mmCIF file of C-alpha atoms in Angstrom:
data_model
loop_
_atom_site.group_PDB
_atom_site.id
_atom_site.type_symbol
_atom_site.label_atom_id
_atom_site.label_comp_id
_atom_site.label_asym_id
_atom_site.label_seq_id
_atom_site.Cartn_x
_atom_site.Cartn_y
_atom_site.Cartn_z
ATOM 1 C CA UNK A 45 -61.351 17.104 -50.911
ATOM 2 C CA UNK A 46 -63.333 14.189 -52.119
ATOM 3 C CA UNK A 47 -65.432 12.964 -49.109
ATOM 4 C CA UNK A 48 -65.492 9.093 -48.248
ATOM 5 C CA UNK A 49 -68.292 7.039 -49.179
ATOM 6 C CA UNK A 50 -67.933 4.248 -46.634
ATOM 7 C CA UNK A 51 -64.437 4.483 -43.984
ATOM 8 C CA UNK A 52 -63.427 0.964 -42.482
ATOM 9 C CA UNK A 53 -61.364 0.547 -39.270
ATOM 10 C CA UNK A 54 -59.380 -2.824 -37.880
ATOM 11 C CA UNK A 55 -56.900 -3.090 -34.967
ATOM 12 C CA UNK A 56 -54.232 -5.528 -35.026
ATOM 13 C CA UNK A 57 -51.375 -7.253 -32.608
ATOM 14 C CA UNK A 58 -50.448 -6.847 -29.357
ATOM 15 C CA UNK A 59 -53.678 -4.378 -26.863
ATOM 16 C CA UNK A 60 -52.063 -0.494 -25.963
ATOM 17 C CA UNK A 61 -53.823 1.815 -23.758
ATOM 18 C CA UNK A 62 -55.039 3.953 -26.764
ATOM 19 C CA UNK A 63 -56.990 1.110 -29.042
ATOM 20 C CA UNK A 64 -60.984 2.190 -27.931
ATOM 21 C CA UNK A 65 -59.748 5.472 -27.219
ATOM 22 C CA UNK A 66 -58.707 5.071 -31.528
ATOM 23 C CA UNK A 67 -61.747 3.337 -32.569
ATOM 24 C CA UNK A 68 -63.947 6.232 -30.785
ATOM 25 C CA UNK A 69 -62.008 9.512 -31.470
ATOM 26 C CA UNK A 70 -61.993 8.477 -34.922
ATOM 27 C CA UNK A 71 -66.399 7.606 -35.380
ATOM 28 C CA UNK A 72 -66.873 10.619 -33.027
ATOM 29 C CA UNK A 73 -64.855 12.995 -36.079
ATOM 30 C CA UNK A 74 -66.725 11.605 -38.691
ATOM 31 C CA UNK A 75 -70.124 12.142 -36.939
ATOM 32 C CA UNK A 76 -68.947 16.090 -36.360
ATOM 33 C CA UNK A 77 -67.964 16.329 -40.079
ATOM 34 C CA UNK A 78 -70.506 14.256 -41.611
ATOM 35 C CA UNK A 79 -72.843 11.294 -40.180
ATOM 36 C CA UNK A 80 -74.025 10.419 -44.372
ATOM 37 C CA UNK A 81 -70.410 8.483 -44.235
ATOM 38 C CA UNK A 82 -70.544 5.075 -43.497
ATOM 39 C CA UNK A 83 -67.922 3.392 -40.522
ATOM 40 C CA UNK A 84 -67.807 -0.793 -40.780
ATOM 41 C CA UNK A 85 -65.322 -2.507 -38.119
ATOM 42 C CA UNK A 86 -63.272 -5.330 -38.821
ATOM 43 C CA UNK A 87 -63.542 -7.877 -36.153
ATOM 44 C CA UNK A 88 -60.273 -8.999 -35.278
ATOM 45 C CA UNK A 89 -58.066 -7.255 -36.930
ATOM 46 C CA UNK A 90 -56.776 -8.351 -40.767
ATOM 47 C CA UNK A 91 -58.778 -11.754 -39.855
ATOM 48 C CA UNK A 92 -61.753 -10.058 -40.111
ATOM 49 C CA UNK A 93 -60.651 -8.306 -43.077
ATOM 50 C CA UNK A 94 -59.697 -11.580 -44.879
ATOM 51 C CA UNK A 95 -63.048 -13.149 -44.226
ATOM 52 C CA UNK A 96 -65.103 -9.806 -44.410
ATOM 53 C CA UNK A 97 -66.785 -9.951 -40.877
ATOM 54 C CA UNK A 98 -67.752 -6.497 -39.863
ATOM 55 C CA UNK A 99 -69.564 -4.377 -37.184
ATOM 56 C CA UNK A 100 -71.990 -1.934 -38.706
ATOM 57 C CA UNK A 101 -71.325 1.771 -36.996
ATOM 58 C CA UNK A 102 -74.801 2.540 -36.116
ATOM 59 C CA UNK A 103 -76.368 5.990 -35.115
ATOM 60 C CA UNK A 104 -77.061 4.490 -31.471
ATOM 61 C CA UNK A 105 -72.819 3.376 -31.700
ATOM 62 C CA UNK A 106 -71.849 6.821 -33.040
ATOM 63 C CA UNK A 107 -73.969 9.127 -29.420
ATOM 64 C CA UNK A 108 -72.105 6.305 -27.056
ATOM 65 C CA UNK A 109 -69.237 6.315 -29.079
ATOM 66 C CA UNK A 110 -67.149 8.835 -26.070
ATOM 67 C CA UNK A 111 -67.832 5.633 -23.816
ATOM 68 C CA UNK A 112 -65.044 3.863 -25.132
ATOM 69 C CA UNK A 113 -62.723 6.009 -23.672
ATOM 70 C CA UNK A 114 -63.651 4.570 -20.353
ATOM 71 C CA UNK A 115 -62.324 1.121 -21.678
ATOM 72 C CA UNK A 116 -58.664 -0.324 -22.140
ATOM 73 C CA UNK A 117 -58.428 -3.336 -24.570
ATOM 74 C CA UNK A 118 -60.095 -3.344 -28.709
ATOM 75 C CA UNK A 119 -64.145 -3.760 -28.570
ATOM 76 C CA UNK A 120 -63.943 -5.028 -31.837
ATOM 77 C CA UNK A 121 -60.829 -7.190 -30.976
ATOM 78 C CA UNK A 122 -57.246 -8.056 -32.730
ATOM 79 C CA UNK A 123 -55.531 -11.098 -34.010
ATOM 80 C CA UNK A 124 -51.891 -11.194 -35.308
ATOM 81 C CA UNK A 125 -52.087 -11.770 -39.479
ATOM 82 C CA UNK A 126 -49.249 -10.810 -41.774
ATOM 83 C CA UNK A 127 -50.795 -10.524 -45.064
ATOM 84 C CA UNK A 128 -48.020 -11.498 -46.814
ATOM 85 C CA UNK A 129 -47.006 -14.464 -44.689
ATOM 86 C CA UNK A 130 -49.067 -17.052 -47.185
ATOM 87 C CA UNK A 131 -48.659 -20.349 -45.252
ATOM 88 C CA UNK A 132 -50.088 -18.736 -41.969
ATOM 89 C CA UNK A 133 -52.728 -17.660 -43.419
ATOM 90 C CA UNK A 134 -53.533 -20.635 -44.938
ATOM 91 C CA UNK A 135 -52.912 -22.472 -42.395
ATOM 92 C CA UNK A 136 -55.489 -20.719 -39.915
ATOM 93 C CA UNK A 137 -58.365 -20.695 -42.454
ATOM 94 C CA UNK A 138 -58.366 -17.095 -43.113
ATOM 95 C CA UNK A 139 -57.395 -17.798 -47.217
ATOM 96 C CA UNK A 140 -58.110 -21.265 -49.978
ATOM 97 C CA UNK A 141 -55.190 -22.735 -50.695
ATOM 98 C CA UNK A 142 -52.968 -20.653 -53.983
ATOM 99 C CA UNK A 143 -55.105 -17.696 -52.443
ATOM 100 C CA UNK A 144 -53.352 -14.079 -52.453
ATOM 101 C CA UNK A 145 -53.456 -12.844 -48.628
ATOM 102 C CA UNK A 146 -53.223 -9.185 -50.016
ATOM 103 C CA UNK A 147 -55.802 -10.094 -52.744
ATOM 104 C CA UNK A 148 -57.839 -11.580 -51.203
ATOM 105 C CA UNK A 149 -58.491 -8.582 -48.627
ATOM 106 C CA UNK A 150 -58.137 -6.112 -51.317
ATOM 107 C CA UNK A 151 -61.532 -7.773 -53.228
ATOM 108 C CA UNK A 152 -62.907 -8.258 -49.484
ATOM 109 C CA UNK A 153 -62.961 -4.030 -49.433
ATOM 110 C CA UNK A 154 -63.684 -3.318 -52.436
ATOM 111 C CA UNK A 155 -66.862 -5.779 -52.183
ATOM 112 C CA UNK A 156 -68.086 -3.706 -48.557
ATOM 113 C CA UNK A 157 -67.333 -1.154 -50.230
ATOM 114 C CA UNK A 158 -64.760 0.528 -48.680
ATOM 115 C CA UNK A 159 -63.231 3.742 -49.211
ATOM 116 C CA UNK A 160 -60.859 4.867 -47.084
ATOM 117 C CA UNK A 161 -59.340 1.782 -44.246
ATOM 118 C CA UNK A 162 -57.836 2.687 -41.204
ATOM 119 C CA UNK A 163 -55.255 0.508 -38.997
ATOM 120 C CA UNK A 164 -54.270 1.506 -35.287
ATOM 121 C CA UNK A 165 -51.927 -0.590 -34.878
ATOM 122 C CA UNK A 166 -47.567 -1.520 -34.053
ATOM 123 C CA UNK A 167 -44.990 -1.779 -36.489
ATOM 124 C CA UNK A 168 -46.066 -4.802 -37.623
ATOM 125 C CA UNK A 169 -50.108 -3.485 -38.297
ATOM 126 C CA UNK A 170 -48.844 -0.375 -40.116
ATOM 127 C CA UNK A 171 -45.559 -2.373 -42.121
ATOM 128 C CA UNK A 172 -48.923 -4.808 -42.727
ATOM 129 C CA UNK A 173 -50.590 -2.309 -43.883
ATOM 130 C CA UNK A 174 -47.972 -0.708 -45.837
ATOM 131 C CA UNK A 175 -47.927 -4.136 -48.025
ATOM 132 C CA UNK A 176 -51.338 -3.796 -48.237
ATOM 133 C CA UNK A 177 -51.272 -0.185 -49.470
ATOM 134 C CA UNK A 178 -48.730 -0.543 -52.057
ATOM 135 C CA UNK A 179 -50.299 -3.545 -53.354
ATOM 136 C CA UNK A 180 -53.910 -1.645 -53.604
ATOM 137 C CA UNK A 181 -51.781 1.384 -55.460
ATOM 138 C CA UNK A 182 -49.780 -1.027 -58.083
ATOM 139 C CA UNK A 183 -53.147 -2.791 -58.750
ATOM 140 C CA UNK A 184 -55.384 0.795 -59.047
ATOM 141 C CA UNK A 185 -57.820 -0.133 -56.150
ATOM 142 C CA UNK A 186 -58.174 3.522 -55.866
ATOM 143 C CA UNK A 187 -58.396 3.033 -51.567
ATOM 144 C CA UNK A 188 -56.307 4.699 -48.845
ATOM 145 C CA UNK A 189 -54.922 3.132 -45.999
ATOM 146 C CA UNK A 190 -53.999 5.434 -43.197
ATOM 147 C CA UNK A 191 -52.287 4.248 -39.920
ATOM 148 C CA UNK A 192 -52.473 5.285 -36.108
ATOM 149 C CA UNK A 193 -49.115 3.949 -34.375
ATOM 150 C CA UNK A 194 -49.945 1.860 -31.736
ATOM 151 C CA UNK A 195 -47.442 0.220 -29.298
ATOM 152 C CA UNK A 196 -46.620 0.974 -25.717
ATOM 153 C CA UNK A 197 -42.963 -0.249 -26.677
ATOM 154 C CA UNK A 198 -42.536 2.885 -28.174
ATOM 155 C CA UNK A 199 -40.305 1.702 -30.824
ATOM 156 C CA UNK A 200 -41.908 3.138 -33.989
ATOM 157 C CA UNK A 201 -39.518 4.828 -36.696
ATOM 158 C CA UNK A 202 -39.888 7.761 -37.375
ATOM 159 C CA UNK A 203 -42.397 9.011 -34.929
ATOM 160 C CA UNK A 204 -41.804 10.473 -31.669
ATOM 161 C CA UNK A 205 -44.311 9.167 -29.625
ATOM 162 C CA UNK A 206 -46.568 5.982 -30.342
ATOM 163 C CA UNK A 207 -49.805 6.341 -28.675
ATOM 164 C CA UNK A 208 -50.308 4.339 -25.554
ATOM 165 C CA UNK A 209 -47.403 4.496 -24.468
ATOM 166 C CA UNK A 210 -47.364 7.589 -21.932
ATOM 167 C CA UNK A 211 -50.093 4.970 -20.186
ATOM 168 C CA UNK A 212 -48.595 1.824 -20.247
ATOM 169 C CA UNK A 213 -45.127 3.123 -18.061
ATOM 170 C CA UNK A 214 -48.122 5.107 -15.513
ATOM 171 C CA UNK A 215 -49.702 1.605 -14.831
ATOM 172 C CA UNK A 216 -46.837 0.191 -15.027
ATOM 173 C CA UNK A 217 -45.840 2.340 -11.746
ATOM 174 C CA UNK A 218 -49.011 1.755 -10.020
ATOM 175 C CA UNK A 219 -48.878 -1.890 -10.648
ATOM 176 C CA UNK A 220 -45.220 -1.859 -9.110
ATOM 177 C CA UNK A 221 -46.600 0.655 -6.307
ATOM 178 C CA UNK A 222 -48.872 -2.493 -4.842
ATOM 179 C CA UNK A 223 -46.276 -5.445 -5.705
ATOM 180 C CA UNK A 224 -43.013 -4.160 -4.196
ATOM 181 C CA UNK A 225 -44.772 -4.109 -0.127
ATOM 182 C CA UNK A 226 -44.394 -8.647 -0.996
ATOM 183 C CA UNK A 227 -40.283 -7.397 0.211
ATOM 184 C CA UNK A 228 -42.140 -6.892 3.609
ATOM 185 C CA UNK A 229 -42.928 -11.000 3.016
ATOM 186 C CA UNK A 230 -39.355 -12.013 2.978
ATOM 187 C CA UNK A 231 -35.989 -11.255 4.074
ATOM 188 C CA UNK A 232 -33.704 -10.471 1.808
ATOM 189 C CA UNK A 233 -35.982 -9.857 -1.216
ATOM 190 C CA UNK A 234 -35.232 -9.796 -4.478
ATOM 191 C CA UNK A 235 -37.939 -8.780 -7.044
ATOM 192 C CA UNK A 236 -37.613 -8.592 -10.968
ATOM 193 C CA UNK A 237 -40.864 -6.239 -12.520
ATOM 194 C CA UNK A 238 -40.306 -7.208 -15.951
ATOM 195 C CA UNK A 239 -41.934 -4.274 -18.340
ATOM 196 C CA UNK A 240 -42.892 -5.058 -21.724
ATOM 197 C CA UNK A 241 -40.496 -3.956 -24.903
ATOM 198 C CA UNK A 242 -39.067 -6.504 -26.952
ATOM 199 C CA UNK A 243 -36.574 -4.407 -28.381
ATOM 200 C CA UNK A 244 -36.775 -0.769 -26.822
ATOM 201 C CA UNK A 245 -36.066 -0.251 -23.356
ATOM 202 C CA UNK A 246 -38.243 2.552 -23.631
ATOM 203 C CA UNK A 247 -41.055 1.943 -21.615
ATOM 204 C CA UNK A 248 -39.268 0.434 -18.756
ATOM 205 C CA UNK A 249 -37.243 3.150 -18.425
ATOM 206 C CA UNK A 250 -40.261 5.465 -19.044
ATOM 207 C CA UNK A 251 -42.438 3.436 -16.226
ATOM 208 C CA UNK A 252 -39.413 3.317 -13.691
ATOM 209 C CA UNK A 253 -39.349 7.421 -14.255
ATOM 210 C CA UNK A 254 -42.899 7.607 -13.260
ATOM 211 C CA UNK A 255 -42.660 4.904 -10.104
ATOM 212 C CA UNK A 256 -40.526 7.570 -8.826
ATOM 213 C CA UNK A 257 -42.556 9.937 -9.183
ATOM 214 C CA UNK A 258 -45.087 8.207 -7.141
ATOM 215 C CA UNK A 259 -41.910 7.130 -4.218
ATOM 216 C CA UNK A 260 -41.585 11.249 -4.241
ATOM 217 C CA UNK A 261 -44.449 12.027 -3.324
ATOM 218 C CA UNK A 262 -45.350 9.344 -0.369
ATOM 219 C CA UNK A 263 -44.338 10.405 3.288
ATOM 220 C CA UNK A 264 -42.156 7.750 4.812
ATOM 221 C CA UNK A 265 -41.539 6.793 8.505
ATOM 222 C CA UNK A 266 -38.341 4.931 8.689
ATOM 223 C CA UNK A 267 -37.918 4.880 12.221
ATOM 224 C CA UNK A 268 -40.764 2.774 11.910
ATOM 225 C CA UNK A 269 -39.022 0.753 8.398
ATOM 226 C CA UNK A 270 -41.114 2.021 5.980
ATOM 227 C CA UNK A 271 -37.860 3.849 4.451
ATOM 228 C CA UNK A 272 -38.375 4.298 1.040
ATOM 229 C CA UNK A 273 -35.147 2.435 -0.009
ATOM 230 C CA UNK A 274 -37.347 -0.329 0.090
ATOM 231 C CA UNK A 275 -39.033 0.522 -1.801
ATOM 232 C CA UNK A 276 -36.671 2.138 -4.217
ATOM 233 C CA UNK A 277 -35.872 0.806 -8.224
ATOM 234 C CA UNK A 278 -32.431 -0.288 -7.588
ATOM 235 C CA UNK A 279 -31.785 -1.257 -10.890
ATOM 236 C CA UNK A 280 -32.676 -0.846 -14.426
ATOM 237 C CA UNK A 281 -31.684 -3.409 -17.497
ATOM 238 C CA UNK A 282 -32.540 -2.711 -21.289
ATOM 239 C CA UNK A 283 -31.716 -4.452 -24.746
ATOM 240 C CA UNK A 284 -30.098 -1.060 -25.559
ATOM 241 C CA UNK A 285 -27.546 -0.786 -22.207
ATOM 242 C CA UNK A 286 -24.885 -3.526 -21.932
ATOM 243 C CA UNK A 287 -25.043 -5.294 -18.510
ATOM 244 C CA UNK A 288 -21.826 -6.536 -16.864
ATOM 245 C CA UNK A 289 -23.244 -8.658 -14.304
ATOM 246 C CA UNK A 290 -20.515 -9.311 -11.910
ATOM 247 C CA UNK A 291 -20.378 -5.533 -11.283
ATOM 248 C CA UNK A 292 -23.923 -4.823 -11.002
ATOM 249 C CA UNK A 293 -24.760 -8.259 -9.109
ATOM 250 C CA UNK A 294 -21.702 -7.140 -6.238
ATOM 251 C CA UNK A 295 -23.230 -3.440 -6.006
ATOM 252 C CA UNK A 296 -27.097 -5.034 -5.570
ATOM 253 C CA UNK A 297 -25.253 -7.298 -2.550
ATOM 254 C CA UNK A 298 -23.957 -4.091 -1.018
ATOM 255 C CA UNK A 299 -27.542 -3.307 -1.772
ATOM 256 C CA UNK A 300 -29.173 -6.239 0.091
ATOM 257 C CA UNK A 301 -26.685 -6.214 3.072
ATOM 258 C CA UNK A 302 -28.735 -2.412 3.789
ATOM 259 C CA UNK A 303 -31.897 -2.335 2.825
ATOM 260 C CA UNK A 304 -32.399 -6.051 2.633
ATOM 261 C CA UNK A 305 -34.153 -6.414 -0.223
ATOM 262 C CA UNK A 306 -33.141 -5.299 -4.123
ATOM 263 C CA UNK A 307 -35.985 -3.851 -6.630
ATOM 264 C CA UNK A 308 -34.813 -3.874 -10.158
ATOM 265 C CA UNK A 309 -36.701 -3.707 -13.352
ATOM 266 C CA UNK A 310 -36.499 -5.578 -16.619
ATOM 267 C CA UNK A 311 -37.257 -5.203 -20.203
ATOM 268 C CA UNK A 312 -38.762 -8.589 -21.311
ATOM 269 C CA UNK A 313 -35.823 -8.329 -24.485
ATOM 270 C CA UNK A 314 -33.083 -7.778 -22.609
ATOM 271 C CA UNK A 315 -31.037 -10.372 -22.457
ATOM 272 C CA UNK A 316 -32.766 -12.257 -24.627
ATOM 273 C CA UNK A 317 -30.067 -13.389 -26.744
ATOM 274 C CA UNK A 318 -28.294 -14.826 -24.628
ATOM 275 C CA UNK A 319 -31.124 -16.711 -23.295
ATOM 276 C CA UNK A 320 -31.884 -17.947 -26.742
ATOM 277 C CA UNK A 321 -28.025 -18.818 -27.876
ATOM 278 C CA UNK A 322 -28.561 -21.557 -24.013
ATOM 279 C CA UNK A 323 -31.964 -23.004 -25.531
ATOM 280 C CA UNK A 324 -29.917 -23.331 -29.043
ATOM 281 C CA UNK A 325 -26.870 -24.832 -27.305
ATOM 282 C CA UNK A 326 -29.378 -27.741 -24.651
ATOM 283 C CA UNK A 327 -30.784 -28.391 -28.479
ATOM 284 C CA UNK A 328 -33.918 -26.483 -27.289
ATOM 285 C CA UNK A 329 -36.644 -25.248 -29.680
ATOM 286 C CA UNK A 330 -37.256 -21.479 -29.949
ATOM 287 C CA UNK A 331 -40.842 -20.700 -29.891
ATOM 288 C CA UNK A 332 -41.473 -17.513 -32.911
ATOM 289 C CA UNK A 333 -45.283 -15.952 -33.917
ATOM 290 C CA UNK A 334 -46.536 -15.298 -37.590
ATOM 291 C CA UNK A 335 -43.531 -12.629 -37.785
ATOM 292 C CA UNK A 336 -40.458 -14.416 -36.853
ATOM 293 C CA UNK A 337 -40.235 -12.655 -33.302
ATOM 294 C CA UNK A 338 -39.565 -14.871 -30.283
ATOM 295 C CA UNK A 339 -42.006 -15.776 -28.103
ATOM 296 C CA UNK A 340 -40.739 -13.823 -24.830
ATOM 297 C CA UNK A 341 -43.749 -15.311 -22.237
ATOM 298 C CA UNK A 342 -41.792 -18.912 -23.384
ATOM 299 C CA UNK A 343 -37.937 -17.096 -23.165
ATOM 300 C CA UNK A 344 -39.413 -15.692 -19.926
ATOM 301 C CA UNK A 345 -36.016 -13.104 -19.271
ATOM 302 C CA UNK A 346 -37.718 -11.669 -15.853
ATOM 303 C CA UNK A 347 -36.974 -15.375 -14.786
ATOM 304 C CA UNK A 348 -33.383 -15.470 -16.333
ATOM 305 C CA UNK A 349 -32.662 -12.413 -14.750
ATOM 306 C CA UNK A 350 -34.028 -13.575 -10.883
ATOM 307 C CA UNK A 351 -31.814 -16.581 -11.426
ATOM 308 C CA UNK A 352 -28.767 -14.527 -12.051
ATOM 309 C CA UNK A 353 -28.795 -12.612 -9.292
ATOM 310 C CA UNK A 354 -30.679 -14.650 -6.630
ATOM 311 C CA UNK A 355 -27.149 -16.597 -6.144
ATOM 312 C CA UNK A 356 -25.452 -13.851 -6.982
ATOM 313 C CA UNK A 357 -26.541 -11.442 -3.935
ATOM 314 C CA UNK A 358 -27.696 -13.257 -1.567
ATOM 315 C CA UNK A 359 -31.636 -13.388 -2.147
ATOM 316 C CA UNK A 360 -33.298 -15.923 -0.213
ATOM 317 C CA UNK A 361 -36.183 -15.429 -2.067
ATOM 318 C CA UNK A 362 -37.268 -13.905 -5.396
ATOM 319 C CA UNK A 363 -40.263 -13.237 -7.057
ATOM 320 C CA UNK A 364 -41.041 -12.376 -10.355
ATOM 321 C CA UNK A 365 -44.141 -10.293 -11.414
ATOM 322 C CA UNK A 366 -44.880 -8.883 -15.067
ATOM 323 C CA UNK A 367 -47.035 -5.767 -15.864
ATOM 324 C CA UNK A 368 -47.897 -6.158 -18.985
ATOM 325 C CA UNK A 369 -50.486 -7.400 -19.834
ATOM 326 C CA UNK A 370 -51.798 -4.847 -16.858
ATOM 327 C CA UNK A 371 -50.909 -1.972 -18.393
ATOM 328 C CA UNK A 372 -51.459 -2.787 -21.922
ATOM 329 C CA UNK A 373 -54.955 -2.948 -20.919
ATOM 330 C CA UNK A 374 -55.851 -0.491 -19.423
ATOM 331 C CA UNK A 375 -58.095 2.480 -20.618
ATOM 332 C CA UNK A 376 -56.108 5.553 -22.043
ATOM 333 C CA UNK A 377 -54.976 8.481 -19.259
ATOM 334 C CA UNK A 378 -55.096 11.941 -20.458
ATOM 335 C CA UNK A 379 -51.757 12.847 -21.976
ATOM 336 C CA UNK A 380 -52.728 9.436 -24.363
ATOM 337 C CA UNK A 381 -56.348 10.710 -25.152
ATOM 338 C CA UNK A 382 -55.437 14.273 -26.171
ATOM 339 C CA UNK A 383 -52.161 12.667 -29.020
ATOM 340 C CA UNK A 384 -54.749 9.915 -29.549
ATOM 341 C CA UNK A 385 -57.388 12.568 -30.635
ATOM 342 C CA UNK A 386 -55.399 14.954 -32.500
ATOM 343 C CA UNK A 387 -53.837 12.177 -34.630
ATOM 344 C CA UNK A 388 -57.422 11.357 -35.213
ATOM 345 C CA UNK A 389 -58.597 14.470 -36.355
ATOM 346 C CA UNK A 390 -55.521 14.322 -39.100
ATOM 347 C CA UNK A 391 -56.251 10.706 -39.936
ATOM 348 C CA UNK A 392 -59.787 12.346 -41.010
ATOM 349 C CA UNK A 393 -58.592 15.330 -42.555
ATOM 350 C CA UNK A 394 -56.260 13.064 -44.414
ATOM 351 C CA UNK A 395 -59.009 10.821 -45.223
ATOM 352 C CA UNK A 396 -60.959 13.487 -47.007
ATOM 353 C CA UNK A 397 -57.479 14.591 -48.914
ATOM 354 C CA UNK A 398 -57.406 10.471 -49.766
ATOM 355 C CA UNK A 399 -53.471 10.940 -48.073
ATOM 356 C CA UNK A 400 -52.393 7.326 -47.036
ATOM 357 C CA UNK A 401 -49.624 7.256 -44.407
ATOM 358 C CA UNK A 402 -49.442 6.927 -40.363
ATOM 359 C CA UNK A 403 -50.634 9.035 -38.579
ATOM 360 C CA UNK A 404 -47.640 10.645 -35.875
ATOM 361 C CA UNK A 405 -45.041 13.960 -35.640
ATOM 362 C CA UNK A 406 -42.247 13.225 -37.577
ATOM 363 C CA UNK A 407 -38.583 12.823 -36.095
ATOM 364 C CA UNK A 408 -37.314 13.532 -39.338
ATOM 365 C CA UNK A 409 -39.822 16.649 -39.674
ATOM 366 C CA UNK A 410 -39.278 18.626 -36.760
ATOM 367 C CA UNK A 411 -41.679 16.428 -35.133
ATOM 368 C CA UNK A 412 -44.815 17.749 -37.171
ATOM 369 C CA UNK A 413 -47.925 16.040 -37.172
ATOM 370 C CA UNK A 414 -48.581 14.882 -40.311
ATOM 371 C CA UNK A 415 -49.151 11.521 -42.414
ATOM 372 C CA UNK A 416 -45.508 9.724 -43.095
ATOM 373 C CA UNK A 417 -45.126 7.807 -45.835
ATOM 374 C CA UNK A 418 -45.785 3.970 -45.719
ATOM 375 C CA UNK A 419 -42.072 3.093 -46.389
ATOM 376 C CA UNK A 420 -40.546 5.163 -43.834
ATOM 377 C CA UNK A 421 -42.168 2.952 -41.363
ATOM 378 C CA UNK A 422 -40.532 0.339 -39.507
ATOM 379 C CA UNK A 423 -40.026 -1.028 -36.026
ATOM 380 C CA UNK A 424 -37.348 -1.338 -33.665
ATOM 381 C CA UNK A 425 -36.623 2.196 -32.757
ATOM 382 C CA UNK A 426 -34.474 2.208 -30.114
ATOM 383 C CA UNK A 427 -34.825 4.305 -26.598
ATOM 384 C CA UNK A 428 -31.816 6.645 -26.714
ATOM 385 C CA UNK A 429 -29.834 5.799 -23.264
ATOM 386 C CA UNK A 430 -28.226 9.264 -23.635
ATOM 387 C CA UNK A 431 -31.452 10.675 -23.192
ATOM 388 C CA UNK A 432 -30.784 13.231 -19.624
ATOM 389 C CA UNK A 433 -33.973 11.828 -17.909
ATOM 390 C CA UNK A 434 -32.622 8.161 -17.761
ATOM 391 C CA UNK A 435 -28.831 9.316 -17.024
ATOM 392 C CA UNK A 436 -30.763 10.865 -13.734
ATOM 393 C CA UNK A 437 -32.068 8.773 -13.207
ATOM 394 C CA UNK A 438 -29.297 6.115 -13.523
ATOM 395 C CA UNK A 439 -27.259 8.500 -11.542
ATOM 396 C CA UNK A 440 -30.045 8.821 -8.802
ATOM 397 C CA UNK A 441 -29.884 5.127 -7.980
ATOM 398 C CA UNK A 442 -26.834 4.908 -8.112
ATOM 399 C CA UNK A 443 -26.263 2.380 -11.084
ATOM 400 C CA UNK A 444 -22.782 2.758 -13.534
ATOM 401 C CA UNK A 445 -24.552 3.408 -17.120
ATOM 402 C CA UNK A 446 -23.334 0.540 -19.567
ATOM 403 C CA UNK A 447 -21.964 1.182 -22.786
ATOM 404 C CA UNK A 448 -25.003 1.254 -25.648
ATOM 405 C CA UNK A 449 -25.795 -1.931 -27.387
ATOM 406 C CA UNK A 450 -27.014 -2.278 -31.166
ATOM 407 C CA UNK A 451 -30.768 -3.745 -30.973
ATOM 408 C CA UNK A 452 -32.293 -5.923 -33.617
ATOM 409 C CA UNK A 453 -35.992 -6.399 -34.611
#
């Protein structure tokens, strides 16, 4: 064992319902083992690391670190900074012309006296951490980087379950429970529930399952129009499954005629290729972020699906609702906190061993919880549409499963 003298924590990328809990769990575990180990938290992710901007974790903070489990978001702040995107780092004023952001980050860690860097983020965060870890190793900096996998999409290879995804599904279901009652406001209402998931439909499918559990627990009064059929999920559309728009429209039109409303769940990444092709054909610019990803809020897949279906199913009104920000900014639920704490405990153990990697249950090694080697970490892990629970959901709502589609990240 090689006790670290100083530990740094940062969170990066989009929010997920695990960030504050992960920060709190790391602080609690280090304090339990040895409160003399110094802890700092870089503000706004890699931005704070490049600028040397951080919080110092004081004894008072350690004493109240458990409070973080009650709150969503990240108290130390996030940002989308890719250390290998030199032009973007210069443009944002994070480094100067001629500087290598990885070297700036590495030198800042040395300047701050950091032995261990904990990164909490999704695939972009952890691939950035992998690049940084490789840079540190190849240049003999003697620092260890240990990642925790955060993403509501649950799409990181080879990790079975990413932190925060369970909570996001639960919260998305709660969100739609209120939204669905809007079908009372207008005859022949189409409600599109857009769920986060760039290239992975896991969250959309899981949210539909969690929502239908709420329906299972509810009592109904169909004699006065309060029937489950008007609250039901009538369609689930995800990137990994082909969509026959005409056939689905015909099926959903029958639903509309029978129950006077249609409710569909759509992944924000579903149909993106078709939308981008339409934009490019019209000569429109496709907005992208620093990682080269299409900005999904700009292309608006939920609106596109609403427009495709509305006329075909005879909807008089279409309502597009997005649960993403509601779900991803939630505090972690009990199930996620249990997972977060187990991952944080192992992360601290790995810090004493100077073992780099991303903590998670390894799909390729019997789902053992371990420090997974950085080179094996990548995003874009597709949802398995042949999962029995997904087959069961489609069968129960009367939707024919489409062919499997290869997704790109």
